[in-house]
XYZ file of C-alpha atoms in Angstrom:
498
model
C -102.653 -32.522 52.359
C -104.655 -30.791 55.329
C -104.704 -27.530 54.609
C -108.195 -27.328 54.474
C -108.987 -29.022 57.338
C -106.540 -27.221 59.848
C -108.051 -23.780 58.871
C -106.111 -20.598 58.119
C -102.984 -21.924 56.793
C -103.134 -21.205 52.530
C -101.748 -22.711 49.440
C -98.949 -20.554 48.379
C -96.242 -20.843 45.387
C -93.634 -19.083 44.154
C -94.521 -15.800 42.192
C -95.207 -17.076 38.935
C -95.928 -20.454 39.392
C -99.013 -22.446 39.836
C -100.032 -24.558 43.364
C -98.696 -28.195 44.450
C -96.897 -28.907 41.322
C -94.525 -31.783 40.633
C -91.403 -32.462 39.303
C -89.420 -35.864 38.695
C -85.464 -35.861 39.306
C -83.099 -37.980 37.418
C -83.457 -40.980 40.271
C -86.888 -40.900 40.166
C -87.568 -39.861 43.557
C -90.940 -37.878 42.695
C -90.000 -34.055 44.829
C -92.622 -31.485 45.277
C -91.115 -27.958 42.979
C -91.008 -25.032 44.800
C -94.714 -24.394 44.273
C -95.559 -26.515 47.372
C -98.205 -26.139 50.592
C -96.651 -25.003 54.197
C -98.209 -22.969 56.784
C -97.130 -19.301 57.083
C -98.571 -18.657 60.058
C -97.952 -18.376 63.871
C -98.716 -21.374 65.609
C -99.929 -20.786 69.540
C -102.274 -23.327 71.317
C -102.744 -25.448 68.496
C -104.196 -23.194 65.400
C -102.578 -20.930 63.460
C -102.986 -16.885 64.013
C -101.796 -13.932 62.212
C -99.623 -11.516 63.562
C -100.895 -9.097 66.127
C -99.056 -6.133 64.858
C -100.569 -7.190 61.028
C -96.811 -7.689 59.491
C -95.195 -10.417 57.592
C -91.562 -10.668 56.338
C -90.601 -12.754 53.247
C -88.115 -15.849 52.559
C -86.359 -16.427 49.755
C -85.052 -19.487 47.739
C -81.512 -18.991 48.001
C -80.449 -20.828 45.127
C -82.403 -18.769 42.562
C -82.952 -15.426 44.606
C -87.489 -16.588 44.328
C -89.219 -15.107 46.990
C -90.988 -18.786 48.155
C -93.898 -16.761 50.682
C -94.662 -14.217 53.101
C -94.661 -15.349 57.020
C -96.465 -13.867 59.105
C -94.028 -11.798 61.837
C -94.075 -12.495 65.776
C -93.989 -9.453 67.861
C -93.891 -9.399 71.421
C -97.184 -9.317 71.891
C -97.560 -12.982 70.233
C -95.052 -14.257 72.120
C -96.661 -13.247 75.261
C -99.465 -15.133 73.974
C -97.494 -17.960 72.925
C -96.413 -18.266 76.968
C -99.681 -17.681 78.215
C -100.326 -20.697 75.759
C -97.794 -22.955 77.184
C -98.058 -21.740 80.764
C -102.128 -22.591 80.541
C -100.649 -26.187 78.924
C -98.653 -27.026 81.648
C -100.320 -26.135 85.133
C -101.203 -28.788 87.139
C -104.328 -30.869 86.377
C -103.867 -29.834 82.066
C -104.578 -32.420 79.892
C -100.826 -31.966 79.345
C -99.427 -32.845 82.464
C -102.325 -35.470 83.168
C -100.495 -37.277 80.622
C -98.473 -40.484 81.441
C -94.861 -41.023 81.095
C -95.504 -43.501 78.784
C -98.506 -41.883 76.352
C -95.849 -38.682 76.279
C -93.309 -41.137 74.377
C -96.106 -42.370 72.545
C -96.590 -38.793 71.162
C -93.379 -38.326 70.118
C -93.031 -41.581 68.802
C -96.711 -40.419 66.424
C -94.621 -36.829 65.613
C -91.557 -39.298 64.447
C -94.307 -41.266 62.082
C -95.469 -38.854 61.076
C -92.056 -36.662 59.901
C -91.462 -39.887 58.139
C -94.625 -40.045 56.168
C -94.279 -36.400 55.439
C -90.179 -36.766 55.290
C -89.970 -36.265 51.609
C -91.950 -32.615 51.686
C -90.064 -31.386 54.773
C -86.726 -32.186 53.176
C -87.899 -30.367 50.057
C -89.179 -27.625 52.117
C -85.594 -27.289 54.020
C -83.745 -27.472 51.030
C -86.065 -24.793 49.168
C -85.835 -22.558 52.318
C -82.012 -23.181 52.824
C -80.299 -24.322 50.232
C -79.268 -27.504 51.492
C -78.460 -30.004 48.586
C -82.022 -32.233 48.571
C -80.040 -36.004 49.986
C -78.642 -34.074 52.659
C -81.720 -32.786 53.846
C -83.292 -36.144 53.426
C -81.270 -39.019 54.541
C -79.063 -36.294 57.228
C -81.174 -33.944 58.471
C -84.507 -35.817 58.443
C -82.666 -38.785 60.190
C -81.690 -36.985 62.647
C -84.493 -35.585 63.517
C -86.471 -38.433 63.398
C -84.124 -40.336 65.105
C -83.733 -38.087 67.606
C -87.512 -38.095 68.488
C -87.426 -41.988 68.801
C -84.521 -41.689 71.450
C -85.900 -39.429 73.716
C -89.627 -41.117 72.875
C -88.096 -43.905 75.198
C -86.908 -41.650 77.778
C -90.067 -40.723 78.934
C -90.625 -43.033 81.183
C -87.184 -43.348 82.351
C -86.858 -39.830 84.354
C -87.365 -40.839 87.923
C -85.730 -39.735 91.217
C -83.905 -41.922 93.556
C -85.312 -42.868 97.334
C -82.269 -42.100 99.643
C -82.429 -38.765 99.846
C -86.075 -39.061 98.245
C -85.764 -37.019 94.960
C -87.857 -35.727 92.681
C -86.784 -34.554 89.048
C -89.961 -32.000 87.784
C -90.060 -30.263 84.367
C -88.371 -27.042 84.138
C -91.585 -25.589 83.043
C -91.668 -23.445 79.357
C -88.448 -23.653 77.665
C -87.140 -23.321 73.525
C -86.430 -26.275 72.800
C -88.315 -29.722 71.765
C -87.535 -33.374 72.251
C -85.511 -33.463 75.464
C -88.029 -30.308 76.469
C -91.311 -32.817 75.357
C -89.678 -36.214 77.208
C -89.349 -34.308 80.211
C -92.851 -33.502 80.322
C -92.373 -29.400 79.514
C -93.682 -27.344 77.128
C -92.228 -25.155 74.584
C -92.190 -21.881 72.669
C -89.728 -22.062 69.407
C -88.559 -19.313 67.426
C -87.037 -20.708 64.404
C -84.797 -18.669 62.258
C -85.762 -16.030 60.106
C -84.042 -17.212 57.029
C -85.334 -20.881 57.254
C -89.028 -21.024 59.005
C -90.749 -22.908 56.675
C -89.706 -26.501 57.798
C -90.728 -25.715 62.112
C -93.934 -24.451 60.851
C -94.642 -27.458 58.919
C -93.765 -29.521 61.911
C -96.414 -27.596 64.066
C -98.856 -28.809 61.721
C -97.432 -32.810 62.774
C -97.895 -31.711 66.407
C -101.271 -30.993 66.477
C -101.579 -34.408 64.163
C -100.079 -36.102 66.538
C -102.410 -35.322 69.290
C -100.238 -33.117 72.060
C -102.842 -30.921 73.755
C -103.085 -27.123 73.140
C -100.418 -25.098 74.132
C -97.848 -27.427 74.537
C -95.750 -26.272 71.390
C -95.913 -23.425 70.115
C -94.066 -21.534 67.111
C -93.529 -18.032 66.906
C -91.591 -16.983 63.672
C -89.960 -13.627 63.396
C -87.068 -11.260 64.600
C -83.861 -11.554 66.689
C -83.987 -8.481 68.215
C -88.046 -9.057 68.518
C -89.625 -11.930 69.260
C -85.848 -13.228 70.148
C -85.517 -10.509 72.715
C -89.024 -11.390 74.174
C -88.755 -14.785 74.433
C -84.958 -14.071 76.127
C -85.993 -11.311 78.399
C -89.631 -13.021 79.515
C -90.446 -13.222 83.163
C -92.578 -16.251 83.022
C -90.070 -18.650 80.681
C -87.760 -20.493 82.350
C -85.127 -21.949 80.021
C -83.829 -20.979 77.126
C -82.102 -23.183 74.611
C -79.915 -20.945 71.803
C -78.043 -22.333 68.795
C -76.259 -19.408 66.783
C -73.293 -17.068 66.691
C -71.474 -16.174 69.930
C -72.639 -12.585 69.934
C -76.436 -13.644 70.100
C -75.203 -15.858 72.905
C -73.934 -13.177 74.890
C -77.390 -11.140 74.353
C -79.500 -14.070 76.106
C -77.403 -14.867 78.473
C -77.150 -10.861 79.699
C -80.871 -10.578 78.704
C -81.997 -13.865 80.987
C -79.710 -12.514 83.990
C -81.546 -9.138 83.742
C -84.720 -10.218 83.924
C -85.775 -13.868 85.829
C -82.191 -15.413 85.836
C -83.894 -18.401 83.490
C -81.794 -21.027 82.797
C -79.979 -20.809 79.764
C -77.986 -23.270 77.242
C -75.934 -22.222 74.209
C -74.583 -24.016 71.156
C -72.543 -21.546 69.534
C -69.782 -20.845 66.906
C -66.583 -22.930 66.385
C -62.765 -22.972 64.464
C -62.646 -26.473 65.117
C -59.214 -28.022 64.645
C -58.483 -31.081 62.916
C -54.491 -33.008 63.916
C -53.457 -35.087 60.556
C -50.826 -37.312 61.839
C -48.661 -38.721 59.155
C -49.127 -42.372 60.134
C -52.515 -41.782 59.145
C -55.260 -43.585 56.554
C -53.968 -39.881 54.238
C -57.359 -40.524 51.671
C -59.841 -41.004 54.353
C -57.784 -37.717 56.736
C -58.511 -35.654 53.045
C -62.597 -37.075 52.645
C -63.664 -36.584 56.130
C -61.989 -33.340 56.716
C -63.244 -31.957 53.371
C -66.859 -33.371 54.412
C -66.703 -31.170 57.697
C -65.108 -28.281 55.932
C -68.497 -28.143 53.014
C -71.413 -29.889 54.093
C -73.727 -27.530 53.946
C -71.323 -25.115 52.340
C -69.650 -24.365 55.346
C -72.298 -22.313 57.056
C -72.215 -25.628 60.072
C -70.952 -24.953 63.591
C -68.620 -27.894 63.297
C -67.278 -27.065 59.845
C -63.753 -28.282 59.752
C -62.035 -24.435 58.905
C -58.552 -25.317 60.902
C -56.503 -28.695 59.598
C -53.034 -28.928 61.176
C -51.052 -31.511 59.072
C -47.662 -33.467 60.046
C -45.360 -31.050 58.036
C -43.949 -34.300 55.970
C -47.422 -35.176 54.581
C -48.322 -31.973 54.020
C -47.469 -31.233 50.402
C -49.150 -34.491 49.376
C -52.498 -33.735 51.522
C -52.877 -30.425 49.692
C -52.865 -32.323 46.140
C -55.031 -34.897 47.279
C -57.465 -32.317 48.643
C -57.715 -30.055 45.508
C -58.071 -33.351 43.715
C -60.905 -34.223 46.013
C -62.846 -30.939 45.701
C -62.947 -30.729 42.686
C -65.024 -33.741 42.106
C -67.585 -31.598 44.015
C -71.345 -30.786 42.102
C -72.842 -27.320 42.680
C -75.747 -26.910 40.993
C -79.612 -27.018 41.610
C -79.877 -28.446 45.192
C -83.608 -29.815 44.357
C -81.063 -31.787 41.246
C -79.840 -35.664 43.929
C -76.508 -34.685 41.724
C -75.568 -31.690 43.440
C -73.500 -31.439 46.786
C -73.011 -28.013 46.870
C -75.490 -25.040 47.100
C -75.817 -21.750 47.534
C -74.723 -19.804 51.012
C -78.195 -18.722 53.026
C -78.224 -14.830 52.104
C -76.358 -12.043 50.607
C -75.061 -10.751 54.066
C -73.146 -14.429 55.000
C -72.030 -14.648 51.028
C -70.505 -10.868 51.222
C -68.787 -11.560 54.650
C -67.433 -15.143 53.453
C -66.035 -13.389 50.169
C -64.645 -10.596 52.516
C -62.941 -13.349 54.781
C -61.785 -15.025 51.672
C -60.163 -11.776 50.341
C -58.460 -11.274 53.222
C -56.852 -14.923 53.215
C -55.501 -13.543 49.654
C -53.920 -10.389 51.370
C -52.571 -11.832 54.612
C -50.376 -14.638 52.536
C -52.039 -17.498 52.293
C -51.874 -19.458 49.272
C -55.396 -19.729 47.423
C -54.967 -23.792 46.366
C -58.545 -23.824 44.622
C -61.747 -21.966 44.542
C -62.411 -18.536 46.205
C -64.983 -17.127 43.667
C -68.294 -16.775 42.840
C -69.966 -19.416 40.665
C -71.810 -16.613 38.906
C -72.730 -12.982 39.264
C -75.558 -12.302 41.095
C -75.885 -15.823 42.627
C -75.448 -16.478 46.233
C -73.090 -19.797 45.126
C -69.355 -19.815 46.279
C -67.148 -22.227 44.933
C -65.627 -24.580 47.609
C -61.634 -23.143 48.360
C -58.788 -24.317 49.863
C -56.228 -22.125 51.261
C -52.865 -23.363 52.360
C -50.067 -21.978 53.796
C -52.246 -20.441 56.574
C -50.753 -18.742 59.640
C -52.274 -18.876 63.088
C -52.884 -14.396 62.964
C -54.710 -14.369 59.872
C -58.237 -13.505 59.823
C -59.309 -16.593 58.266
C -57.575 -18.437 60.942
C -59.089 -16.852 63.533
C -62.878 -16.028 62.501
C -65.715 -18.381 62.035
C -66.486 -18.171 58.039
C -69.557 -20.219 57.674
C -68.637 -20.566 54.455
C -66.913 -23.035 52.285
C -63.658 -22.097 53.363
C -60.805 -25.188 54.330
C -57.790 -23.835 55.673
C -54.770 -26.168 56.043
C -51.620 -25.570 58.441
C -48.593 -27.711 58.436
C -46.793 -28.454 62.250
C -43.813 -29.984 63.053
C -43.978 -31.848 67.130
C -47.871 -32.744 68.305
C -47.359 -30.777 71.137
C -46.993 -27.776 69.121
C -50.336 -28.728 66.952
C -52.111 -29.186 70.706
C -50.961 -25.887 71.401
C -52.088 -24.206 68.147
C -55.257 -25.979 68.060
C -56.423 -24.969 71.256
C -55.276 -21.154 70.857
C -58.145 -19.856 69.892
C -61.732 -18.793 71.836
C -64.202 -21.942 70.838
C -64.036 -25.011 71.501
C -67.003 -26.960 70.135
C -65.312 -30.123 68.100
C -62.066 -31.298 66.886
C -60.595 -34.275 65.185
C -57.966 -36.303 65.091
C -56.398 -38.492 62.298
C -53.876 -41.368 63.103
C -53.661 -45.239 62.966
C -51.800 -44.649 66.883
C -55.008 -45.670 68.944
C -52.229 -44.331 72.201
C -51.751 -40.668 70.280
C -55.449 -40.982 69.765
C -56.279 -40.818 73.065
C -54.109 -38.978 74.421
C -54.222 -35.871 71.663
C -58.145 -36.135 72.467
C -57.618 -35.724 75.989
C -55.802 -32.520 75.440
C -58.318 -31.235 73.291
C -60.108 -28.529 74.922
C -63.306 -29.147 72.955
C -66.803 -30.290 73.625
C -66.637 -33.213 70.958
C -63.307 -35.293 69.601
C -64.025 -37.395 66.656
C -61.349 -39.534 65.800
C -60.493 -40.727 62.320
C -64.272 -39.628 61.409
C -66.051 -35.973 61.204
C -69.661 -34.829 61.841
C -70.569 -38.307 63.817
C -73.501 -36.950 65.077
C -76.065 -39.255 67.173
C -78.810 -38.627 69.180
C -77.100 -40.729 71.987
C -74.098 -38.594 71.882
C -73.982 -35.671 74.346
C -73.398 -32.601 71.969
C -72.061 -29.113 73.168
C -68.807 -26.997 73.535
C -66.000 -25.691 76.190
C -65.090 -21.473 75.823
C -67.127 -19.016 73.863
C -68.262 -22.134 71.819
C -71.304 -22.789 74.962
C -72.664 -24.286 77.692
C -74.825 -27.272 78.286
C -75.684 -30.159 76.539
C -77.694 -31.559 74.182
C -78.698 -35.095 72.799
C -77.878 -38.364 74.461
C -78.752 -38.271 78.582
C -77.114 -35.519 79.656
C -79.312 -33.114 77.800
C -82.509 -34.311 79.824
C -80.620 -32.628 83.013
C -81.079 -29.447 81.157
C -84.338 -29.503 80.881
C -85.540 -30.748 84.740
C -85.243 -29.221 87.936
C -84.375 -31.535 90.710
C -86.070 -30.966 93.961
C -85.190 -32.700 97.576
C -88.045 -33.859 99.765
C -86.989 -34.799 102.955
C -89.545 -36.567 105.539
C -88.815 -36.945 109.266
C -90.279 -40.359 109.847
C -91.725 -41.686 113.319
C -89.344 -43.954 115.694
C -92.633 -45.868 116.789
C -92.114 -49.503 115.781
């Protein structure tokens, strides 16, 4: 690996353990242990800095409470630099923006080749930074990513304007977020999350691989109220791109209106519904709905925490579904085995045990789960409430946990109704062999995304985003590159003279 050879970023391990170890799983898939290389650093203009104020913050391995490394903290003072950075990268005449529609997909399609040559140490990183059971993070979340690279590699060339009016679609200049932001020719400052920076910072190390010019991504790891706030609040950034809780939401959006009214997109929290219909495939209705209730123990925007079931299926659904959970594996998530991990961090585990607690005390029936796997260990067993009524907390609030909650309904008007009652709107479901209910149910939706008879059918085709407090904008498939362009009319008043 090129640790050496890309300067300051160091071999680090877990306290107690010695560097770039190896360990074999059952399937003989050879994973690096959680003594493994990444780059703890801040990455601006293509090398990697320390911070300017001379602090670094921690992240843990959730699964066994192991401090994995220190990181160094963004202030605002590196973000400014990180714009200056970017700024610099994309003026007219950069190396940057002297690049070709076609060489930019070319560089994304090297930072795709290169995720998949290093795809088995970034999935080990993101599950050792997140908890994320180890297949997930390979064969979903690596995918994806990769995937989604590829698409928008061979959009590149594809953004053009149209001749009558003559248009003219131009980058919207720095923005926060990457492959729509890189096809469209900007560039980009990211702030990944506190909990989980390990796997951005790794990328940043692709990038420069890759051969995009200084400055044109940049990674500044750190603080919400921080280096969030400076990168929402800065004068010289012009879009923002936000995935996280509502509340956050509301902070950019106020903070970009107070300060250059930058353009701002939001994927935020859900209670997505899910309709069971009776005339539906019942086993399939109880796999996919558990799948979006637990992947990733719950802590997903789309998790699956509202199922409204035909009142005469009901009873059986429940059975099926405690059945079905408890086939479940938590354990290890470095162990192919498991499919259930720990939750990110003592805060989200005490407010999903809180939320679960209050399911007990409001009347819902507790069908499986709600405890703890152990003291002391961040692992909550996946639970199934029925009997749920439309006031109770758990009803209401996003858990982020691994929390299913099943309602019965009589008329599918009345399961519309109750569906939509609540402030999100990011995705729903519907279950029923009735291609005509189908439709129509989806139609009355009010939610960015309907699968039907399916959950979590994610694709980097797909536009991706949500109606209410659940958003705005897009993301993925076309309609995202709209977010990150400005259009601009040139009109010419041509000579009569023949």
């Amino acid at each position: 690996h090129a640790g050496a050879e890309l300067g300051s970023p160091q071999l680090l391990c877990e306290e107690g353990g010695t560097p770039h170890s190896y360990k074999k799983p059952v399937d003989g898939l050879t994973v690096l242990s959680t003594n493994t290389l990444h780059f703890p650093q801040i990455f601006i203009d293509n090398e990697w800095h320390t911070s300017s104020r001379g602090r670094t913050f921690p992240t843990f391995n959730p699964a066994t409470g192991v401090r994995i490394c220190d990181v160094e903290e963004a202030d605002k003072e590196d973000v400014d630099k990180a714009v200056e950075a970017a700024k610099a990268a994309g003026q007219r005449g950069s190396p940057w923006r002297r690049v070709d529609a076609s060489s930019r997909g070319r560089l994304l399609h090297k930072l795709a080749d290169l995720m998949e040559r290093d795809r088995l140490l970034l999935a080990t990183l993101e599950t050792l930074d997140t908890g994320k059971p180890f297949l997930q993070s390979f064969f979903i979340d690596l995918d994806g990513s990769i995937k989604t690279l590829r698409y928008y590699a061979g959009w590149t060339d594809k953004i053009h304007g149209k001749s009558l009016p003559i248009g003219e679609c131009q980058p919207a200049n720095v923005c926060s977020f990457i492959a729509p932001a890189l096809s469209c020719g900007n560039t980009v400052v990211i702030k990944p999350a506190e909990q989980t920076p390990l796997t951005a910072l790794h990328v940043g190390s692709l990038i420069k691989e890759a051969g995009f010019p200084p400055g044109v991504v940049n990674i500044v790891p750190g603080f919400g109220p921080t280096a969030g706030a400076a990168i929402a609040c800065h004068m010289n950034i012009d879009k923002v791109a936000f995935t996280g809780s509502t509340e956050v939401g509301q902070l950019i959006k106020e903070a970009a209106a107070k300060s250059n009214l930058k353009r701002v997109t939001l994927e935020l929290g859900g209670k997505n519904p899910c309709i069971v219909f009776a005339d539906c495939d019942l086993q399939l209705a109880v796999e996919e709905t558990q799948k979006g209730a637990f992947y990733n123990q719950g802590q997903c925007c789309t998790a699956a925490s509202r199922v409204f079931v035909e009142e005469s299926i009901h009873e059986e659904f429940v059975r099926r579904s405690i059945e079905n959970a408890k086939k479940i594996v938590i354990g290890d998530p470095l162990d192919p085995r498991t499919s259930h991990g720990p939750q990110i961090d003592r805060q989200q585990f005490d407010k999903i045990m809180d939320l679960i607690e209050s399911g007990k005390k409001e009347g819902a029936k507790l069908e499986y789960g709600g405890a703890a796997v152990e003291e002391k260990s961040l692992f909550i067993q996946p639970t199934i409430f029925s009997g749920v009524k439309d006031h109770m907390r758990i009803a209401k609030e996003e858990i982020f946990g691994p929390v299913q909650c099943i309602f019965s309904f009589k008329s599918q008007q009345k399961a519309i109704e109750r569906a939509n009652s609540s402030q999100y709107g990011l995705v729903s479901a519907v279950f029923t062999t009735n291609m005509d209910r189908a439709l129509s149910v989806s139609a009355a939706l009010e939610t960015g995304t309907v699968w039907i008879n399916c959950y979590n059918a994610l694709h980097a085709q797909t536009p991706f985003g949500g109606y209410k407090m659940s958003g705005n904008g897009r993301e993925l498939g076309e309609y995202a590159l709209a977010e990150y362009s400005e259009v601009k009319a040139v009109t010419i008043k041509l000579s009569e003279t023949l």
